[in-house]
XYZ file of C-alpha atoms in Angstrom:
515
model
C 208.280 -60.745 -108.997
C 205.143 -60.803 -111.114
C 206.010 -62.423 -114.461
C 204.146 -63.966 -117.359
C 204.789 -67.341 -118.948
C 207.087 -65.958 -121.632
C 209.279 -64.181 -119.076
C 209.521 -67.327 -116.969
C 210.475 -69.292 -120.066
C 213.170 -66.712 -120.885
C 214.654 -67.186 -117.417
C 214.624 -70.992 -117.689
C 216.191 -70.880 -121.144
C 218.890 -68.448 -119.995
C 219.520 -70.505 -116.855
C 220.024 -73.653 -118.940
C 222.460 -71.886 -121.252
C 224.504 -70.175 -118.522
C 226.866 -72.420 -116.588
C 227.671 -69.442 -114.369
C 224.049 -69.069 -113.236
C 223.736 -72.789 -112.515
C 226.950 -72.844 -110.503
C 225.897 -69.778 -108.519
C 222.475 -71.269 -107.756
C 224.022 -74.555 -106.624
C 226.505 -72.776 -104.344
C 223.819 -70.611 -102.722
C 221.248 -73.388 -102.347
C 223.783 -75.413 -100.349
C 223.476 -72.892 -97.503
C 220.272 -70.906 -98.102
C 216.758 -72.084 -98.879
C 214.957 -70.568 -101.869
C 218.184 -68.976 -103.221
C 217.349 -69.973 -106.806
C 214.015 -68.182 -106.456
C 215.922 -65.053 -105.440
C 218.174 -65.324 -108.511
C 215.077 -65.697 -110.680
C 213.565 -62.533 -109.252
C 216.797 -60.518 -109.585
C 216.982 -61.605 -113.246
C 213.359 -60.653 -113.909
C 213.784 -57.294 -112.174
C 216.595 -56.473 -114.609
C 214.962 -58.022 -117.693
C 211.294 -56.993 -117.499
C 210.123 -53.748 -119.062
C 207.883 -52.976 -116.076
C 208.979 -54.981 -113.021
C 206.361 -55.257 -110.276
C 206.693 -56.938 -106.899
C 203.852 -58.970 -105.469
C 202.099 -57.633 -102.412
C 203.495 -59.114 -99.171
C 200.036 -60.469 -98.311
C 200.236 -62.649 -101.436
C 203.534 -64.198 -100.365
C 204.190 -67.295 -98.342
C 206.043 -66.349 -95.144
C 209.140 -68.311 -96.172
C 209.441 -66.128 -99.290
C 209.057 -62.776 -97.554
C 212.780 -62.482 -96.857
C 213.494 -62.753 -100.598
C 210.807 -60.126 -101.121
C 212.615 -57.725 -98.802
C 216.027 -58.446 -100.347
C 214.670 -57.779 -103.823
C 213.008 -54.600 -102.566
C 216.392 -53.362 -101.368
C 217.993 -54.198 -104.731
C 215.313 -52.338 -106.694
C 215.471 -49.364 -104.334
C 219.165 -48.811 -105.049
C 219.836 -45.414 -106.720
C 221.798 -47.106 -109.527
C 219.142 -49.686 -110.354
C 217.563 -47.515 -113.054
C 220.953 -47.076 -114.718
C 221.482 -50.825 -114.679
C 218.117 -51.430 -116.327
C 218.956 -49.106 -119.216
C 221.361 -51.798 -120.400
C 219.458 -54.947 -119.368
C 215.768 -54.470 -120.214
C 214.774 -56.965 -122.890
C 218.295 -58.439 -123.073
C 218.452 -61.829 -121.287
C 222.234 -62.039 -121.630
C 222.769 -58.633 -120.011
C 220.232 -59.471 -117.279
C 222.053 -62.741 -116.542
C 225.336 -60.853 -116.473
C 223.816 -58.438 -113.949
C 222.843 -61.384 -111.712
C 226.343 -62.853 -111.874
C 227.934 -59.478 -111.165
C 225.824 -59.250 -107.987
C 226.740 -62.741 -106.779
C 228.985 -61.572 -103.921
C 226.419 -59.010 -102.789
C 223.578 -61.550 -102.910
C 225.632 -64.019 -100.894
C 226.279 -61.365 -98.259
C 222.611 -60.361 -98.161
C 221.572 -63.967 -97.637
C 224.078 -64.349 -94.812
C 222.892 -61.138 -93.155
C 219.280 -62.288 -93.327
C 219.858 -65.744 -91.831
C 218.078 -64.826 -88.579
C 215.167 -63.394 -90.481
C 214.868 -66.616 -92.456
C 214.558 -68.600 -89.242
C 211.689 -66.352 -88.243
C 210.176 -66.867 -91.653
C 210.335 -70.621 -91.213
C 208.517 -70.290 -87.880
C 205.922 -68.210 -89.653
C 205.634 -70.916 -92.276
C 205.045 -73.476 -89.512
C 202.403 -71.236 -87.994
C 200.735 -70.979 -91.369
C 200.646 -74.745 -91.706
C 199.059 -74.918 -88.232
C 196.453 -72.419 -89.356
C 195.821 -74.468 -92.458
C 195.360 -77.607 -90.347
C 192.922 -75.720 -88.125
C 191.071 -74.507 -91.178
C 190.842 -78.088 -92.395
C 189.400 -79.061 -89.017
C 186.796 -76.320 -89.354
C 185.908 -77.570 -92.791
C 185.535 -81.099 -91.456
C 183.334 -79.898 -88.591
C 181.180 -77.902 -90.972
C 180.851 -80.917 -93.205
C 179.784 -83.036 -90.279
C 177.219 -80.403 -89.368
C 175.952 -80.339 -92.921
C 175.664 -84.109 -92.955
C 173.244 -83.895 -90.034
C 170.770 -82.105 -92.193
C 168.034 -84.271 -93.534
C 167.954 -85.164 -97.160
C 164.952 -82.859 -97.727
C 166.574 -79.868 -96.005
C 164.885 -80.338 -92.626
C 166.439 -78.921 -89.458
C 169.188 -81.052 -87.967
C 168.387 -83.437 -85.175
C 169.092 -82.742 -81.507
C 172.166 -84.980 -81.700
C 174.377 -86.653 -84.283
C 176.263 -89.864 -83.575
C 175.429 -89.306 -79.939
C 177.097 -85.887 -80.056
C 174.731 -83.135 -78.926
C 174.161 -80.373 -81.453
C 175.296 -77.761 -78.954
C 178.597 -79.604 -78.448
C 179.098 -79.823 -82.203
C 178.450 -76.101 -82.560
C 181.000 -75.442 -79.847
C 183.537 -77.616 -81.666
C 182.991 -75.696 -84.875
C 183.327 -72.372 -83.069
C 186.534 -73.484 -81.352
C 187.975 -74.682 -84.660
C 187.171 -71.354 -86.287
C 188.762 -69.460 -83.426
C 191.863 -71.674 -83.550
C 192.198 -71.125 -87.277
C 191.863 -67.379 -86.874
C 194.410 -67.337 -84.051
C 196.878 -69.455 -86.001
C 196.425 -67.317 -89.088
C 196.990 -64.134 -87.121
C 200.100 -65.663 -85.529
C 201.422 -66.645 -88.946
C 200.751 -63.175 -90.304
C 202.493 -61.532 -87.363
C 205.457 -63.888 -87.604
C 205.693 -63.146 -91.320
C 205.689 -59.428 -90.660
C 208.350 -59.853 -87.986
C 210.509 -61.816 -90.430
C 210.078 -59.176 -93.101
C 210.970 -56.392 -90.693
C 213.991 -58.337 -89.471
C 215.184 -58.811 -93.042
C 214.721 -55.132 -93.859
C 216.592 -54.049 -90.757
C 219.394 -56.604 -90.870
C 222.734 -54.771 -90.765
C 224.621 -54.652 -94.043
C 221.780 -55.636 -96.365
C 221.104 -52.179 -97.787
C 224.813 -51.463 -98.303
C 225.343 -54.869 -99.915
C 222.385 -54.327 -102.248
C 223.660 -50.927 -103.316
C 227.205 -52.198 -103.826
C 225.946 -55.132 -105.885
C 223.830 -52.946 -108.162
C 226.704 -50.490 -108.690
C 229.018 -53.358 -109.596
C 226.453 -54.914 -111.948
C 225.762 -51.597 -113.684
C 229.489 -51.043 -114.174
C 230.066 -54.557 -115.521
C 227.168 -54.406 -117.985
C 228.108 -50.888 -119.108
C 231.744 -51.901 -119.570
C 230.788 -54.855 -121.746
C 228.396 -52.712 -123.787
C 231.151 -50.180 -124.417
C 233.554 -52.996 -125.238
C 231.204 -54.387 -127.874
C 230.562 -50.922 -129.263
C 234.293 -50.209 -129.486
C 234.762 -53.313 -131.606
C 231.833 -52.423 -133.831
C 229.418 -55.108 -132.578
C 225.979 -53.532 -132.720
C 222.937 -54.317 -130.555
C 221.198 -56.070 -133.447
C 224.081 -58.471 -133.966
C 224.250 -59.166 -130.222
C 220.510 -59.922 -130.067
C 220.906 -62.569 -132.784
C 223.984 -64.118 -131.159
C 223.507 -67.310 -129.097
C 224.179 -66.944 -125.373
C 227.290 -69.130 -125.212
C 228.835 -67.517 -128.308
C 228.220 -64.046 -126.907
C 229.833 -65.083 -123.611
C 232.901 -66.445 -125.437
C 233.129 -63.280 -127.523
C 232.996 -61.074 -124.430
C 235.713 -63.140 -122.771
C 237.864 -62.932 -125.889
C 237.492 -59.162 -126.054
C 238.226 -58.673 -122.361
C 241.427 -60.692 -122.222
C 244.856 -60.395 -123.803
C 245.856 -57.668 -126.199
C 242.308 -57.148 -127.448
C 241.181 -56.028 -124.001
C 243.985 -53.469 -123.872
C 243.067 -52.037 -127.285
C 239.344 -51.472 -126.781
C 239.641 -47.916 -125.485
C 242.030 -46.892 -128.287
C 239.842 -48.487 -130.963
C 236.794 -46.718 -129.570
C 238.562 -43.351 -129.708
C 239.713 -44.018 -133.282
C 236.193 -44.873 -134.383
C 234.773 -41.805 -132.673
C 237.393 -39.579 -134.324
C 236.733 -41.135 -137.742
C 232.981 -40.612 -137.350
C 233.589 -36.965 -136.533
C 235.857 -36.443 -139.527
C 233.395 -38.209 -141.788
C 230.653 -35.888 -140.577
C 232.803 -32.886 -141.524
C 233.549 -34.316 -144.932
C 231.507 -32.717 -147.745
C 231.429 -35.085 -150.682
C 230.958 -33.868 -154.245
C 230.567 -30.244 -153.093
C 231.328 -27.385 -155.485
C 233.382 -25.529 -152.902
C 235.128 -22.208 -153.701
C 234.793 -20.773 -157.231
C 238.236 -20.322 -158.748
C 237.569 -19.668 -162.463
C 235.920 -20.988 -165.629
C 236.455 -24.323 -167.319
C 234.885 -26.445 -170.067
C 232.600 -29.415 -169.541
C 229.043 -30.733 -169.647
C 227.833 -30.210 -166.047
C 224.595 -28.267 -166.501
C 224.455 -27.367 -162.807
C 227.562 -25.149 -163.198
C 226.733 -23.268 -166.414
C 227.758 -19.625 -166.539
C 224.960 -17.103 -167.320
C 226.007 -16.475 -170.956
C 225.657 -20.221 -171.732
C 222.204 -20.205 -170.183
C 221.352 -17.274 -172.456
C 222.309 -19.365 -175.512
C 220.015 -22.100 -174.295
C 217.191 -19.608 -174.008
C 217.477 -18.343 -177.608
C 215.915 -20.579 -180.302
C 218.578 -19.570 -182.843
C 221.480 -20.777 -180.661
C 219.994 -23.931 -179.114
C 221.477 -26.188 -181.768
C 224.940 -24.751 -181.130
C 224.396 -25.234 -177.415
C 223.422 -28.895 -177.935
C 226.505 -29.559 -180.085
C 228.837 -27.997 -177.507
C 227.096 -29.962 -174.750
C 227.707 -33.252 -176.547
C 231.360 -32.279 -177.080
C 231.765 -31.244 -173.436
C 232.766 -27.703 -174.388
C 230.248 -25.647 -172.440
C 231.677 -22.895 -170.222
C 231.299 -23.831 -166.564
C 232.233 -22.335 -163.234
C 235.356 -24.065 -161.919
C 235.446 -24.767 -158.205
C 237.724 -26.110 -155.558
C 236.477 -28.100 -152.604
C 236.572 -31.446 -150.817
C 235.369 -34.145 -153.162
C 235.256 -37.891 -152.854
C 237.950 -39.273 -155.130
C 238.311 -42.892 -154.055
C 236.022 -45.452 -155.669
C 237.972 -48.699 -155.543
C 238.941 -50.756 -152.544
C 240.495 -49.333 -149.393
C 243.578 -51.434 -148.591
C 245.399 -51.128 -145.261
C 248.896 -52.637 -145.273
C 249.867 -53.056 -141.607
C 253.428 -53.851 -140.572
C 253.567 -56.696 -138.020
C 257.327 -57.060 -137.693
C 258.919 -57.533 -134.256
C 259.603 -53.829 -133.842
C 255.857 -53.072 -133.907
C 255.658 -54.390 -130.345
C 257.425 -51.225 -129.198
C 255.317 -48.862 -127.080
C 255.269 -45.081 -127.129
C 255.351 -42.727 -124.137
C 251.674 -43.351 -123.351
C 252.131 -47.121 -123.293
C 250.345 -47.624 -126.622
C 252.191 -50.043 -128.882
C 252.801 -49.365 -132.548
C 250.805 -52.467 -133.387
C 247.803 -51.282 -131.342
C 247.798 -47.838 -132.984
C 248.178 -49.316 -136.474
C 245.394 -51.874 -136.130
C 243.048 -49.383 -134.476
C 243.625 -47.079 -137.452
C 243.027 -49.967 -139.864
C 239.733 -50.888 -138.173
C 238.598 -47.268 -138.416
C 239.451 -47.440 -142.136
C 237.274 -50.543 -142.343
C 234.381 -48.462 -140.995
C 235.234 -45.723 -143.482
C 235.090 -48.171 -146.388
C 231.806 -49.624 -145.146
C 230.269 -46.166 -144.911
C 231.283 -45.387 -148.496
C 230.178 -48.764 -149.870
C 233.738 -49.757 -150.782
C 235.592 -53.035 -150.334
C 238.168 -53.170 -147.556
C 241.255 -55.357 -147.472
C 243.603 -55.709 -144.508
C 247.093 -56.929 -145.414
C 249.359 -57.908 -142.522
C 253.012 -58.187 -143.498
C 256.522 -58.558 -142.161
C 259.496 -60.135 -143.955
C 259.627 -60.908 -147.674
C 256.974 -63.438 -148.617
C 255.323 -63.283 -145.192
C 251.895 -61.791 -145.693
C 248.303 -62.528 -144.655
C 245.295 -61.032 -146.423
C 241.852 -60.391 -144.873
C 239.120 -59.379 -147.319
C 235.934 -57.565 -146.295
C 233.728 -57.160 -149.417
C 231.317 -54.239 -149.350
C 228.283 -56.366 -150.194
C 228.650 -58.753 -147.264
C 228.219 -58.291 -143.512
C 231.432 -57.920 -141.537
C 231.791 -60.861 -139.178
C 233.255 -59.981 -135.786
C 235.292 -63.206 -135.751
C 237.105 -62.186 -138.938
C 237.706 -58.712 -137.534
C 239.220 -60.202 -134.379
C 241.369 -62.613 -136.378
C 242.729 -59.633 -138.296
C 243.387 -57.727 -135.062
C 245.032 -60.653 -133.246
C 247.290 -61.909 -136.036
C 250.939 -60.952 -135.612
C 253.528 -62.370 -138.016
C 256.830 -61.183 -136.496
C 260.141 -61.087 -138.325
C 261.578 -58.305 -140.500
C 260.019 -55.828 -142.920
C 259.503 -55.888 -146.677
C 257.593 -53.225 -148.594
C 257.414 -55.127 -151.856
C 255.450 -58.089 -150.486
C 252.364 -56.224 -149.180
C 252.325 -53.560 -151.903
C 252.523 -56.229 -154.613
C 249.560 -57.987 -152.982
C 247.670 -54.672 -152.835
C 248.423 -53.896 -156.479
C 247.232 -57.353 -157.566
C 243.987 -56.898 -155.639
C 243.334 -53.562 -157.350
C 244.156 -55.084 -160.756
C 241.722 -57.898 -160.029
C 239.066 -55.383 -159.038
C 239.718 -53.394 -162.221
C 239.504 -56.489 -164.439
C 236.276 -57.733 -162.839
C 234.369 -54.509 -162.174
C 236.376 -51.789 -163.956
C 236.813 -50.144 -160.539
C 239.611 -47.588 -160.361
C 240.946 -45.036 -157.884
C 241.469 -47.331 -154.942
C 243.336 -46.184 -151.831
C 246.307 -47.926 -150.213
C 247.350 -46.990 -146.672
C 250.850 -48.187 -145.772
C 251.394 -48.300 -141.981
C 254.915 -49.194 -140.904
C 257.680 -48.328 -138.461
C 260.624 -49.304 -140.633
C 262.490 -48.221 -143.756
C 263.526 -50.741 -146.375
C 264.491 -50.731 -150.029
C 262.749 -51.890 -153.213
C 264.270 -52.962 -156.524
C 264.263 -50.700 -159.577
C 262.420 -53.280 -161.629
C 259.674 -53.530 -159.012
C 259.471 -49.721 -158.825
C 258.916 -49.460 -162.571
C 256.067 -51.961 -162.387
C 254.623 -50.094 -159.417
C 254.595 -46.762 -161.279
C 253.027 -48.343 -164.357
C 250.245 -49.834 -162.205
C 249.588 -46.476 -160.537
C 249.232 -44.740 -163.903
C 246.903 -47.430 -165.194
C 244.719 -47.913 -162.120
C 244.856 -44.383 -160.685
C 245.129 -45.488 -157.059
C 246.492 -43.300 -154.277
C 249.002 -44.301 -151.628
C 249.001 -42.864 -148.105
C 251.887 -43.523 -145.770
C 251.909 -43.534 -141.958
C 255.358 -43.816 -140.380
C 254.407 -44.994 -136.885
C 257.055 -44.083 -134.331
C 259.675 -43.889 -137.086
C 260.208 -40.259 -138.170
C 263.147 -41.140 -140.439
C 260.877 -43.266 -142.630
C 258.875 -40.105 -143.339
C 261.899 -38.033 -144.364
C 261.939 -36.487 -147.831
C 263.794 -38.784 -150.178
C 263.071 -41.965 -148.203
C 261.712 -45.040 -149.968
C 258.369 -44.626 -148.222
C 258.240 -41.003 -149.391
C 258.853 -42.117 -152.979
C 256.054 -44.684 -152.748
C 253.395 -42.427 -151.262
C 251.355 -39.460 -152.460
C 250.670 -38.424 -148.892
C 253.059 -39.283 -146.051
C 253.081 -38.282 -142.403
C 254.954 -39.257 -139.265
C 253.050 -40.487 -136.192
C 255.130 -39.866 -133.084
C 252.516 -39.590 -130.304
C 250.771 -42.965 -130.323
C 248.215 -41.793 -127.766
C 246.938 -39.172 -130.237
C 244.324 -40.583 -132.601
C 243.903 -37.178 -134.288
C 247.353 -37.396 -135.861
C 245.713 -39.180 -138.795
C 242.428 -37.246 -138.767
C 242.819 -35.700 -142.217
C 243.293 -39.185 -143.660
C 239.616 -39.875 -143.014
C 238.588 -36.736 -144.875
C 240.645 -37.700 -147.935
C 239.645 -41.354 -148.232
């Protein structure tokens, strides 16, 4: 593979960082010569923007088998799809090499006979080189016979007749040409043997398909968890590998598809949301919004005699305006998701989705919603009384994936208490109000249980709601009784719904239009 110095350096740097690449190279080199060179070329073929193979005539015979193997890899129908994910990304290119390890091993095994031919060609080439050296020596000896002033050579040199020396030179030239032709033919035979070895083309295609699937799956996994390409590019190789392993294994690996669907749904609902739109005209009201003045008020503004009256009414907010009804953004404070992590949240619905998975996927979509609106987000995980863990994601700071994963992985267990998380949420909104005078926050209570609260606590809760103007949304996950009219959760929430089908992310779609 033709590559510049920077591309070679990228390979060496990636190779040093990847234990997997080093282990694969060591295992292959134990049985196959030049295997590391093949790995280098497969990496460069995936990484380079415009990969180009050297011409066979430029190759040493011992490397022609690798040339044919790489040709088969690049000729695979899925190779272009693989490169869409790997070009310019050394981590993805290394991942593509590792995903093809079994296929490369099989290709090397299938081409063992061709490699033996290539070694014979290499030996023939060395013979040709020795013959060429002999020619050069003979020519030098002939040149040495010339006189110092350029006169014609003598009839003999060191008792060797000139005609005999000329014959020696001619024979050396012929031997070199014969050896070179033999080496070239042997090299071509080796290349043809490698191309026609049974199983190589199928192995190459299978390896590329597997690599494309693995790289695409990891890309989708990162996207589902909100890790963008820019963040991945800045991430060190070993940290990115650990992150990918963390996301693929355990509960996080099972949630990726659900989280991706939640984020996609939330993006769609956000696109439908029309913020600060006038909407449908429903009457006339008083105010100072000049964009909604009725025609008679505009007439007063146009008459010099009534402009002073117009100005006074404007200052007092008593101008006659069109009243409208439409979707408007009402939340300005923090978005707080209170997620129940009691033992019962482990329960799975008919589709196999657990209540915990649905709840945390919804919470992460709310995190995106808050980020889009420039609002703080707080995730509160709770269970029994006093058992609560708070994760804060301020709007002015980047969201670290490690903190997101800690929030997703944390599970407290135990019973359920409403007062503990809602008290924490209220205190956060009070703190936000005291520091920045921010009001109209949104609390989303996600639970699968019903529990009581004290009257004293309820009075304090209502006072805080009047003072801070926050809204409370309730999601009864797999617990329809908690959403019944007259339940405690119903009394706490402005907007309450029951989520029975945990495989349906659209059950909470309108929530993302309201927040």
